[in-house]
XYZ file of C-alpha atoms in Angstrom:
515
model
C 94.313 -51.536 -20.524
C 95.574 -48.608 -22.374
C 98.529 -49.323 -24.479
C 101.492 -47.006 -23.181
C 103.161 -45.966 -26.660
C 101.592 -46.080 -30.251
C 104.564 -49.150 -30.960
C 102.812 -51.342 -27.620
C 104.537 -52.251 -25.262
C 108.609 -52.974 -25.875
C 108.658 -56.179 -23.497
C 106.807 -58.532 -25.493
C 109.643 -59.688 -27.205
C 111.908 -60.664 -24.486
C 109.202 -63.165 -24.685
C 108.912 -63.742 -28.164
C 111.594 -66.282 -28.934
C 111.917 -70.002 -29.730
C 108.512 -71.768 -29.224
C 106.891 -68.740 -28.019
C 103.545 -69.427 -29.499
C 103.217 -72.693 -28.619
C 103.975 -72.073 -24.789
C 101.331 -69.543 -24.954
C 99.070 -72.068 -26.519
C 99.394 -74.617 -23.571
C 99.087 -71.781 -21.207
C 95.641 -70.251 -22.764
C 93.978 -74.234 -23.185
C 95.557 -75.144 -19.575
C 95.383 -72.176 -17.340
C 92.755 -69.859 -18.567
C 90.067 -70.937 -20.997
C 90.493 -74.877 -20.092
C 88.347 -76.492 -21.945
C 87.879 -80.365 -21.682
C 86.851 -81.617 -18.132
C 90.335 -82.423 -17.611
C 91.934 -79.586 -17.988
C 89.500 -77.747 -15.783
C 90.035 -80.000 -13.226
C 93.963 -79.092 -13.684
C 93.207 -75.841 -13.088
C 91.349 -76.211 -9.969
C 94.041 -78.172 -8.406
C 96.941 -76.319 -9.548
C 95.974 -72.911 -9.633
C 96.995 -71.218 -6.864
C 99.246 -68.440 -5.720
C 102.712 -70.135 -4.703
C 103.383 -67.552 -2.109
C 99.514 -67.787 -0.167
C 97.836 -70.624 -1.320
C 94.691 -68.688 -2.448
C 92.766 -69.336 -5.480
C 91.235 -66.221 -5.838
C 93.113 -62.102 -5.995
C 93.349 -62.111 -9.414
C 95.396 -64.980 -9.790
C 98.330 -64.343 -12.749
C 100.804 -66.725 -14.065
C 103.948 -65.506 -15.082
C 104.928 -66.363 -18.957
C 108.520 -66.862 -18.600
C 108.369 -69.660 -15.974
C 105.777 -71.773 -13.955
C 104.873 -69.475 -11.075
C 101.629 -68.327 -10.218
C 100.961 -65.504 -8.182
C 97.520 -63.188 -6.543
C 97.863 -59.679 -8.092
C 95.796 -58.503 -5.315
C 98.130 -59.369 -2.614
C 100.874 -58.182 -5.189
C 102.746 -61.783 -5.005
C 102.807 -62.237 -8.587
C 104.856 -57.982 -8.429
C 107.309 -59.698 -6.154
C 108.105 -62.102 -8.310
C 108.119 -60.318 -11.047
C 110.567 -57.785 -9.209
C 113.286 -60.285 -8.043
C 113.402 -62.654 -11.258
C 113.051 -59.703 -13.824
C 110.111 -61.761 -15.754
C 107.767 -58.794 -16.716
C 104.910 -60.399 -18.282
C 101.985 -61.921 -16.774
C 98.730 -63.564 -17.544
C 95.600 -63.129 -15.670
C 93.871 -66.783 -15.413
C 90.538 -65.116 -15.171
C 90.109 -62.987 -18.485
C 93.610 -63.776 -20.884
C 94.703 -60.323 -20.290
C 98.495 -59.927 -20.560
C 100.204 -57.411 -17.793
C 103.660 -55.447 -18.122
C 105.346 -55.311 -14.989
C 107.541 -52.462 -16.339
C 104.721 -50.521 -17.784
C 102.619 -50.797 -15.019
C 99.427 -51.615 -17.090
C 97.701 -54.702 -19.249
C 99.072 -54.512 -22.784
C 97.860 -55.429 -26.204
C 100.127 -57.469 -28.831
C 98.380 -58.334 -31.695
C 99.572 -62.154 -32.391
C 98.909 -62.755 -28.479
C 95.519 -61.152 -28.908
C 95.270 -63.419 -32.071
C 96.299 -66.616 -30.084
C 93.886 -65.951 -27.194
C 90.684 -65.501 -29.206
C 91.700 -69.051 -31.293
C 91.885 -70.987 -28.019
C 88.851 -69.487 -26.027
C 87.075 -70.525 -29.431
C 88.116 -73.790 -28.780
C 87.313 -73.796 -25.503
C 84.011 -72.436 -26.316
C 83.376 -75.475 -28.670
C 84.916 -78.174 -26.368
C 82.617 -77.432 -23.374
C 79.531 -77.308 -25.931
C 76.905 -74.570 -26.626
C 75.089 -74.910 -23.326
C 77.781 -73.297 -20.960
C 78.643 -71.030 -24.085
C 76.356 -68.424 -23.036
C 77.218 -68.333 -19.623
C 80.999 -68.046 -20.644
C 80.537 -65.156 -23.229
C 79.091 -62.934 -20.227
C 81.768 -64.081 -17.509
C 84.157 -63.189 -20.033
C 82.715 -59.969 -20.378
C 81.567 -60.508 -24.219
C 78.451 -58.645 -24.166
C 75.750 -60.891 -25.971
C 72.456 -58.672 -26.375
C 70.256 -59.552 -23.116
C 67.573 -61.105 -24.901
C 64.143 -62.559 -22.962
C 64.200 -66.103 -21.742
C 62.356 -68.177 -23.672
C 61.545 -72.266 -22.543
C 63.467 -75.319 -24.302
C 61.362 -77.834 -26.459
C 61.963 -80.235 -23.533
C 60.668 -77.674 -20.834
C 57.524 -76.988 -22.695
C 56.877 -80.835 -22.825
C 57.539 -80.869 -19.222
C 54.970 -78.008 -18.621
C 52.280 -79.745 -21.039
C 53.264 -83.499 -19.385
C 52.906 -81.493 -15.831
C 49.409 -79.161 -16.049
C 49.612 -78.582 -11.982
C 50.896 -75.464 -11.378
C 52.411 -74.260 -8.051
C 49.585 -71.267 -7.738
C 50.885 -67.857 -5.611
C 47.986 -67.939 -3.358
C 46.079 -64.663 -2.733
C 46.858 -64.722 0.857
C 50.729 -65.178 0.259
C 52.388 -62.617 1.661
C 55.847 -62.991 -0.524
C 57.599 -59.660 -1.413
C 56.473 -57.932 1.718
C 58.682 -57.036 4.631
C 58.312 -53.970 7.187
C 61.619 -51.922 7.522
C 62.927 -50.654 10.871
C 62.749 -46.777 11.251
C 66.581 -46.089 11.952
C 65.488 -42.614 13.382
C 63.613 -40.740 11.400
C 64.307 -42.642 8.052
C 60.765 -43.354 7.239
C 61.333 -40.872 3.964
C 63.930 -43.541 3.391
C 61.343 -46.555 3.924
C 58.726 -45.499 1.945
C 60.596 -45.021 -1.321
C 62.113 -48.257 -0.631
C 58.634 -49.945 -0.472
C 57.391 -48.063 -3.646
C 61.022 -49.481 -5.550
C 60.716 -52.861 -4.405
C 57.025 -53.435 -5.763
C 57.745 -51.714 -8.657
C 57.078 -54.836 -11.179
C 59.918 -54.535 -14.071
C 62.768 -53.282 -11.736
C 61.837 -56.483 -9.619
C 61.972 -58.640 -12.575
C 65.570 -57.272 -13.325
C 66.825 -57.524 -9.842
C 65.375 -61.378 -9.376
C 66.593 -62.613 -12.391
C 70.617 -60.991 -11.070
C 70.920 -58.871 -14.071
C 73.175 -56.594 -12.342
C 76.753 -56.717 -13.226
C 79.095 -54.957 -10.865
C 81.920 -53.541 -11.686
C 82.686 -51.237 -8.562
C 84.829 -52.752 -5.730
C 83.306 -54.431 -2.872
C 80.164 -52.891 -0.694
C 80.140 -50.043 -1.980
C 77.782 -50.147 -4.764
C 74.536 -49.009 -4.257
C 73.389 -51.464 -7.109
C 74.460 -54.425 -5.011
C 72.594 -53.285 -2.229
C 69.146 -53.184 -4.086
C 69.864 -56.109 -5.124
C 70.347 -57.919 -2.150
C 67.507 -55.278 -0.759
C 65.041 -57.675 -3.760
C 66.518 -60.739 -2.577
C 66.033 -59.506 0.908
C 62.106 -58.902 0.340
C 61.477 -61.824 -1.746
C 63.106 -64.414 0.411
C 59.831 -65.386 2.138
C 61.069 -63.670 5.422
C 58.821 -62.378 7.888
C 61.159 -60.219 10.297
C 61.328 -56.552 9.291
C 64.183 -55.902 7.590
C 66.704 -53.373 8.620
C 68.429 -51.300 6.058
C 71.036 -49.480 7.873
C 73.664 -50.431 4.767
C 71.120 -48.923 2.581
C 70.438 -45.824 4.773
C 74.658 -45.742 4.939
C 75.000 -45.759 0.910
C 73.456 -43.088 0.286
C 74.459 -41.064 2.497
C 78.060 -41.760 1.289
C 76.885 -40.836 -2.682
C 74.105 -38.132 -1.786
C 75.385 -36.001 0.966
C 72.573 -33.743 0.935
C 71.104 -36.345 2.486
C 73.341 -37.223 4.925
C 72.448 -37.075 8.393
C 69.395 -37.368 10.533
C 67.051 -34.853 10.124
C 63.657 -35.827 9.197
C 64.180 -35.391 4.831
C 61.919 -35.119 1.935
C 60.857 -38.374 0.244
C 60.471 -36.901 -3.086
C 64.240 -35.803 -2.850
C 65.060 -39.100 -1.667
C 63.416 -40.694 -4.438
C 65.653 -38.659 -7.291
C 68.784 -38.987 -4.920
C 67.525 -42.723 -4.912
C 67.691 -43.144 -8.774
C 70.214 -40.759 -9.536
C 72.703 -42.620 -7.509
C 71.635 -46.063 -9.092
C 71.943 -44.790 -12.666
C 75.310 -43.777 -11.924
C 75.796 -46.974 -10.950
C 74.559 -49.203 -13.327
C 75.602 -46.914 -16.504
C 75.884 -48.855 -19.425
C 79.180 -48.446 -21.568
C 76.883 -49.623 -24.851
C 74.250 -46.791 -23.791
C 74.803 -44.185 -26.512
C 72.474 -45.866 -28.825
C 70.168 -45.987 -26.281
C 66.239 -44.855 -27.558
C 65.929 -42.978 -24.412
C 66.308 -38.731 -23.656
C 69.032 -39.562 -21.145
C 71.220 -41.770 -23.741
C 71.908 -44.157 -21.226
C 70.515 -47.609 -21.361
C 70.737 -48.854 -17.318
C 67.945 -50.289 -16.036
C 67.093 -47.201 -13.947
C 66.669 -45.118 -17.328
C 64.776 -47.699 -19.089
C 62.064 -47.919 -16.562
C 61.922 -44.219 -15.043
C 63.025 -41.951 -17.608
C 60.583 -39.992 -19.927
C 61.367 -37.432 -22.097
C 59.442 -33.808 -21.698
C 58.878 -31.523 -24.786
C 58.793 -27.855 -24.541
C 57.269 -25.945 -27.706
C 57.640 -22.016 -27.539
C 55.371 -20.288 -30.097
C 56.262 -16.480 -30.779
C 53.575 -14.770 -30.884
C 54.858 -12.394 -34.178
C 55.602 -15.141 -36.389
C 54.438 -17.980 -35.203
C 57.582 -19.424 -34.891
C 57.986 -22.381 -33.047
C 60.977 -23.742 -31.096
C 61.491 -27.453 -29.459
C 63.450 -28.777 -26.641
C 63.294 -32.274 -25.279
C 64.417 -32.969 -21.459
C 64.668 -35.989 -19.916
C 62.419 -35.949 -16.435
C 62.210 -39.617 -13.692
C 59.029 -37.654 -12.216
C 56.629 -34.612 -12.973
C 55.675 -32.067 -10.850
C 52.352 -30.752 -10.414
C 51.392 -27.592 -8.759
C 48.102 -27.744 -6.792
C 45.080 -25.589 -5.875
C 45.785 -23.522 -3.110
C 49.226 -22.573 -4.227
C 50.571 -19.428 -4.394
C 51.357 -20.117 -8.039
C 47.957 -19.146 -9.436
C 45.509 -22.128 -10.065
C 42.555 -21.940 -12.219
C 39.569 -24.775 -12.111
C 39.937 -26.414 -15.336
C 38.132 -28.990 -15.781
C 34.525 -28.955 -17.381
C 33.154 -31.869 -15.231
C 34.293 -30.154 -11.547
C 30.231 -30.526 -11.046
C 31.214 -34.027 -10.313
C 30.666 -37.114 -12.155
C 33.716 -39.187 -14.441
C 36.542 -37.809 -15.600
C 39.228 -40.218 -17.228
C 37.615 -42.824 -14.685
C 37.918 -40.892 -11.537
C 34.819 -40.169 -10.026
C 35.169 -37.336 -7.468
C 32.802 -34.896 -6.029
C 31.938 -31.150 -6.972
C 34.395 -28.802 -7.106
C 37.172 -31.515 -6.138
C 40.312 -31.416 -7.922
C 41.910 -34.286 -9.875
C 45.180 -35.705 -10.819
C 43.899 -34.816 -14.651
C 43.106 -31.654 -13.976
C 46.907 -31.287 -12.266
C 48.287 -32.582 -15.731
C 46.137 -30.319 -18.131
C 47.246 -27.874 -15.861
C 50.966 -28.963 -16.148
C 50.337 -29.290 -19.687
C 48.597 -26.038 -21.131
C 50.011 -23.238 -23.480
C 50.845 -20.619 -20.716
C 51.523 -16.847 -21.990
C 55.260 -15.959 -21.078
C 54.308 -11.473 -20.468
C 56.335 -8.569 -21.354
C 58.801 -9.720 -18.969
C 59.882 -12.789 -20.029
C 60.146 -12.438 -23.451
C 62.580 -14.914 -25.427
C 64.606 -14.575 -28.598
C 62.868 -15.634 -31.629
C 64.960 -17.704 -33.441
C 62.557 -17.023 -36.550
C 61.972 -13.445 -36.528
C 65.721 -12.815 -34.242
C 64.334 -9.964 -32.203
C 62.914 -10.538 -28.664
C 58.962 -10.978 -28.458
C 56.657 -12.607 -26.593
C 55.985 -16.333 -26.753
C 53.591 -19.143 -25.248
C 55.199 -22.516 -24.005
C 53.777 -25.237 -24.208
C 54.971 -28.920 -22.101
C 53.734 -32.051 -23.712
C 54.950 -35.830 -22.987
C 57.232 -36.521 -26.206
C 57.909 -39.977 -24.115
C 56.257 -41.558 -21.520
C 58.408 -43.680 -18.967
C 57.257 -47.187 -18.302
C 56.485 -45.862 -14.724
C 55.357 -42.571 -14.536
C 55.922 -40.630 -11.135
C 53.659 -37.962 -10.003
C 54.612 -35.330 -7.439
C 52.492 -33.420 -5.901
C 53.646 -30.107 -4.771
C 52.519 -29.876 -0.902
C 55.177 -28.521 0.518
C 55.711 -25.008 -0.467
C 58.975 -23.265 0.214
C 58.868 -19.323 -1.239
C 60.273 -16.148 0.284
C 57.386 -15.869 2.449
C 56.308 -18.606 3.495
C 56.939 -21.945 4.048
C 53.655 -24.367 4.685
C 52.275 -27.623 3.510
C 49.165 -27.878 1.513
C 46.983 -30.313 1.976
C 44.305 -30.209 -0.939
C 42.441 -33.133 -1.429
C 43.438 -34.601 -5.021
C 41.177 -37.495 -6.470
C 43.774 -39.957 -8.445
C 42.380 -42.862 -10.635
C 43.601 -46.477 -10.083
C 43.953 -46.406 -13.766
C 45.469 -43.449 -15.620
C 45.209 -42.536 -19.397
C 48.195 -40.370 -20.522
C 47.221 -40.457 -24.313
C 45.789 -36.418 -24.230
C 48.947 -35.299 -22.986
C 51.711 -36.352 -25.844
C 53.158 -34.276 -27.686
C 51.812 -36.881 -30.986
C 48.034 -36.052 -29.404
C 48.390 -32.181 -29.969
C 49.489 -33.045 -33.166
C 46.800 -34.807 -34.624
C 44.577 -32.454 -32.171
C 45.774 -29.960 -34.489
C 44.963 -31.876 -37.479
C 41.918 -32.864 -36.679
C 41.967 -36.562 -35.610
C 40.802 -38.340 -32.376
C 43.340 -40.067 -30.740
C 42.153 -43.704 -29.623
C 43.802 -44.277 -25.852
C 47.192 -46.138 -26.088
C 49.019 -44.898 -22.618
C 47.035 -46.873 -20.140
C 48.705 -47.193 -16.812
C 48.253 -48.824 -13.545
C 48.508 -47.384 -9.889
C 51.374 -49.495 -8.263
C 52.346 -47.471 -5.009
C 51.157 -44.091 -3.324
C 53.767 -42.640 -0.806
C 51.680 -40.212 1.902
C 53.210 -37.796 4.286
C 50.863 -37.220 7.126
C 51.539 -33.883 10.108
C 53.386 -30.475 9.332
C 56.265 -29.862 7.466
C 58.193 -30.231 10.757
C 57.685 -33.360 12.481
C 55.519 -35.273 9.709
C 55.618 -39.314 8.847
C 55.716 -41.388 5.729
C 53.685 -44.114 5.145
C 53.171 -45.871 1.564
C 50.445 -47.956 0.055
C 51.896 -50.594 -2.421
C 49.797 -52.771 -4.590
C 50.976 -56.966 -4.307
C 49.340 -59.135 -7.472
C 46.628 -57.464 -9.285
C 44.506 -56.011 -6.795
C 45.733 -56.246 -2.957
C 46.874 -53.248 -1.527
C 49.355 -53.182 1.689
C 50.032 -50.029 3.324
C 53.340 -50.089 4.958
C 54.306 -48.015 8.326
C 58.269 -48.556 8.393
C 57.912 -52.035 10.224
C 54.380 -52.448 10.283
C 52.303 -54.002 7.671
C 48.544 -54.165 7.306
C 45.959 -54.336 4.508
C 44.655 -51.796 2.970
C 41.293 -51.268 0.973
C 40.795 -49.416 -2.687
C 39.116 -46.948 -1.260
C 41.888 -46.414 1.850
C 44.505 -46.009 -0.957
C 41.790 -43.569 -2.845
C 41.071 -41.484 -0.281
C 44.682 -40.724 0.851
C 46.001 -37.228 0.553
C 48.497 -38.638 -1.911
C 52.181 -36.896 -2.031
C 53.989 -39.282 -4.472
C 51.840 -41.688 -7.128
C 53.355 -44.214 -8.759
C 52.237 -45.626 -12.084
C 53.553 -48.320 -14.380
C 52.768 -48.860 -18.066
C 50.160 -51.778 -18.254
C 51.237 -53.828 -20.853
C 54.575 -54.293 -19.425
C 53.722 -55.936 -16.187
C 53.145 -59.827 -15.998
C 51.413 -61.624 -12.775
């Protein structure tokens, strides 16, 4: 807590007399850190408010007598109140609480005095539950990967038999109940659940929570992972989901058939809100934030305008979860770009003459396009108004890259859906769009490919752009493909997933996902 004048707080020293420091000693090794086996057990049986019996509501022990009392329930306040004793501890985390400044305080020899016993402590219960104390207690110890013991890795050589996930298993997938119209809802949830790396985090309960109860929509995915993984068969039903979000995205709220795309960025906007990071300000990433959500979606988008007079360039970097693309058939003009639309391979698609493909979508998205006479921008070179190119480029890539493809048009005039067929490759090489490729474009080099990724999950929206339904195809191990239809589950081929019309594709980075 804040400390409520420069001085602290005034109250400590009522307190501070006689034996003061050893009292706060015994209550530290005792009450809070407790140490040795003993004293833990102490703890368990004595711990308790005097007023309710419970163990838990922030249980706080007063420091000017033996009484212990739930903050929660505000029995430790009463007590407080009618003996005037105005300092507390709380058992869980050491922190010391002024009753008459309303708020936890800091006193430099107490702070002193805690940190030398929960040392102790640390070293009494040895190294092993070290760790696991250092994050209860909210010390933040870098997350660093697991790595096996010397004794596990002579229990994996000793034991070569390995519990195999058979191709048929059928782990990880679950239908989910349509709760009226909600399959926009369903969909994205399917494509979030498979997506490998936010799995990983949300299986290995990464996800600290520091909101109060059920309302976090953190928790939820969370137990939405455990949910899916758990080996049941039932369709699941997420009507706390569906209610979350409609409490922190009320655009959404309601239940009129909505767009999945819009869901999607509701989706993650709402989680990285959530799971913010206080440490995130170093983070390497356009957003600065280093939550989970940001690590794996966000990619950073540079714009270069080029005046034309002096060749003057200026850069901008924004953070973007998912790109864009327009498509043929647009009333934004389209022109064919690529040189192989007689057919044949490009970037391992093979599609047929005159078709258009997710490539030719992103060296659309990513050409130098001529701002005219009307849009001219102030040169910051030659600081008079001319006209520029811009140019977008990747500066970073995301470790799963979203595509959206623009079918449902909204302008003045009209409002349709377009339903262009787009090839998109299983694998996806995003090397010729970086902004480090034009460079050494410009200089003359050939880039070798570095940005391979992997097709995880295709969301598909079939009918009009009034009563249509989402289905999604999601890739389980290395090469099955499911397609899910809210509660219904079947199997899918390549080519079904292939030959979809394709609204929202889902890649992730391929070195970063593990079988």
């Amino acid at each position: 807590g804040h400390v409520s004048s420069p001085a602290g707080c005034s109250h400590v020293n009522v307190f501070k007399v006689d034996n003061w420091k050893q009292n706060l000693r015994v209550i530290y090794q005792c009450f809070v850190w407790s140490g040795s086996a003993e004293t833990r057990k102490r703890k368990a049986k004595s711990c308790m408010c005097h007023m309710c019996g419970a163990h838990l509501n922030r249980l706080h022990s007063c420091l000017h007598c033996v009484f212990f009392g739930c903050f929660t329930k505000k029995h430790i306040h009463e007590h407080a109140k009618t003996k005037r004793h105005n300092l507390a501890i709380d058992l869980l985390y050491g922190g010391i609480y002024c009753f008459v400044c309303q708020d936890y305080i800091y006193d430099k020899d107490m702070e002193q005095i805690a940190k030398e016993e929960q040392r102790k402590a640390w070293k009494l219960q040895g190294n092993g539950l070290c760790k696991s104390l250092l994050l209860a207690h909210g010390v933040h110890t870098k997350y660093s990967t697991w790595e096996p013991t010397k004794r596990e890795l002579e229990l994996l050589r000793h034991n070569p038999k390995r519990r195999k996930i058979t191709a048929n298993c059928t782990i990880g997938l679950r239908g989910l109940i349509n709760l009226g119209n909600t399959c926009f809802m369903n969909c994205i949830v399917q494509a979030l659940t498979h997506t490998p790396l936010l799995r990983d985090f949300f299986l290995s309960d990464r996800h600290k929570c520091e909101m109060q109860a059920n309302s976090c929509l953190v928790c939820e995915m969370s137990q939405l992972f455990q949910e899916f993984y758990s080996g049941h068969r039932s369709p699941h039903i997420p009507f706390r989901l569906l209610h979350l979000v409609w409490t922190h995205a009320r655009h959404l709220a309601g239940y009129e058939q909505q767009d999945a795309h819009e869901f999607l960025i509701a989706a993650l906007d709402v989680l990285h809100r959530h799971c913010k990071d206080d440490n995130g300000k170093k983070a390497n990433n356009p957003n600065h934030c280093n939550c989970i959500i940001d690590q794996i979606f966000t990619g950073g988008l540079q714009s270069d305008v080029t005046c034309q007079v002096c060749h003057g360039v200026s850069t901008t970097i924004d953070p973007f979860w998912d790109i864009s693309l327009d498509l043929p058939g647009s009333s934004s003009p389209f022109w064919p770009l690529s040189p192989g639309s007689d057919g044949g391979v490009v970037n391992g698609e093979s599609h047929p003459p005159g078709a258009t493909t997710l490539t030719d979508c992103l060296r659309r998205f990513t050409r130098p396009e001529h701002l005219g006479s009307s849009a001219k921008i102030k040169c910051s070179g030659c600081h008079s108004y001319q006209e520029s190119t811009k140019q977008l480029t990747m500066k970073r890539l995301p470790i799963v890259a979203c595509f959206h493809l623009k079918r449902f048009e909204h302008s003045a005039k009209l409002r349709r859906k377009i339903s262009t067929y787009v090839s998109f490759p299983l694998e996806l090489d995003m090397t010729p769009f970086m902004a480090s490729s034009k460079e050494s474009r410009m200089n003359g080099q050939y880039q070798q490919p570095v940005d391979s990724y992997s097709l995880f999950a295709v969301v598909n929206h079939q009918g009009t752009l009034e009563s249509g339904h989402y289905t999604t195809f999601i890739r389980q191990h290395k090469d099955q493909w499911f397609k899910c239809d809210d509660a219904i589950i079947t199997k899918a081929s390549i080519k079904d997933v292939l030959d979809s019309e394709g609204y929202l594709l889902f890649y992730h980075k391929q070195f970063l996902e593990y079988e």
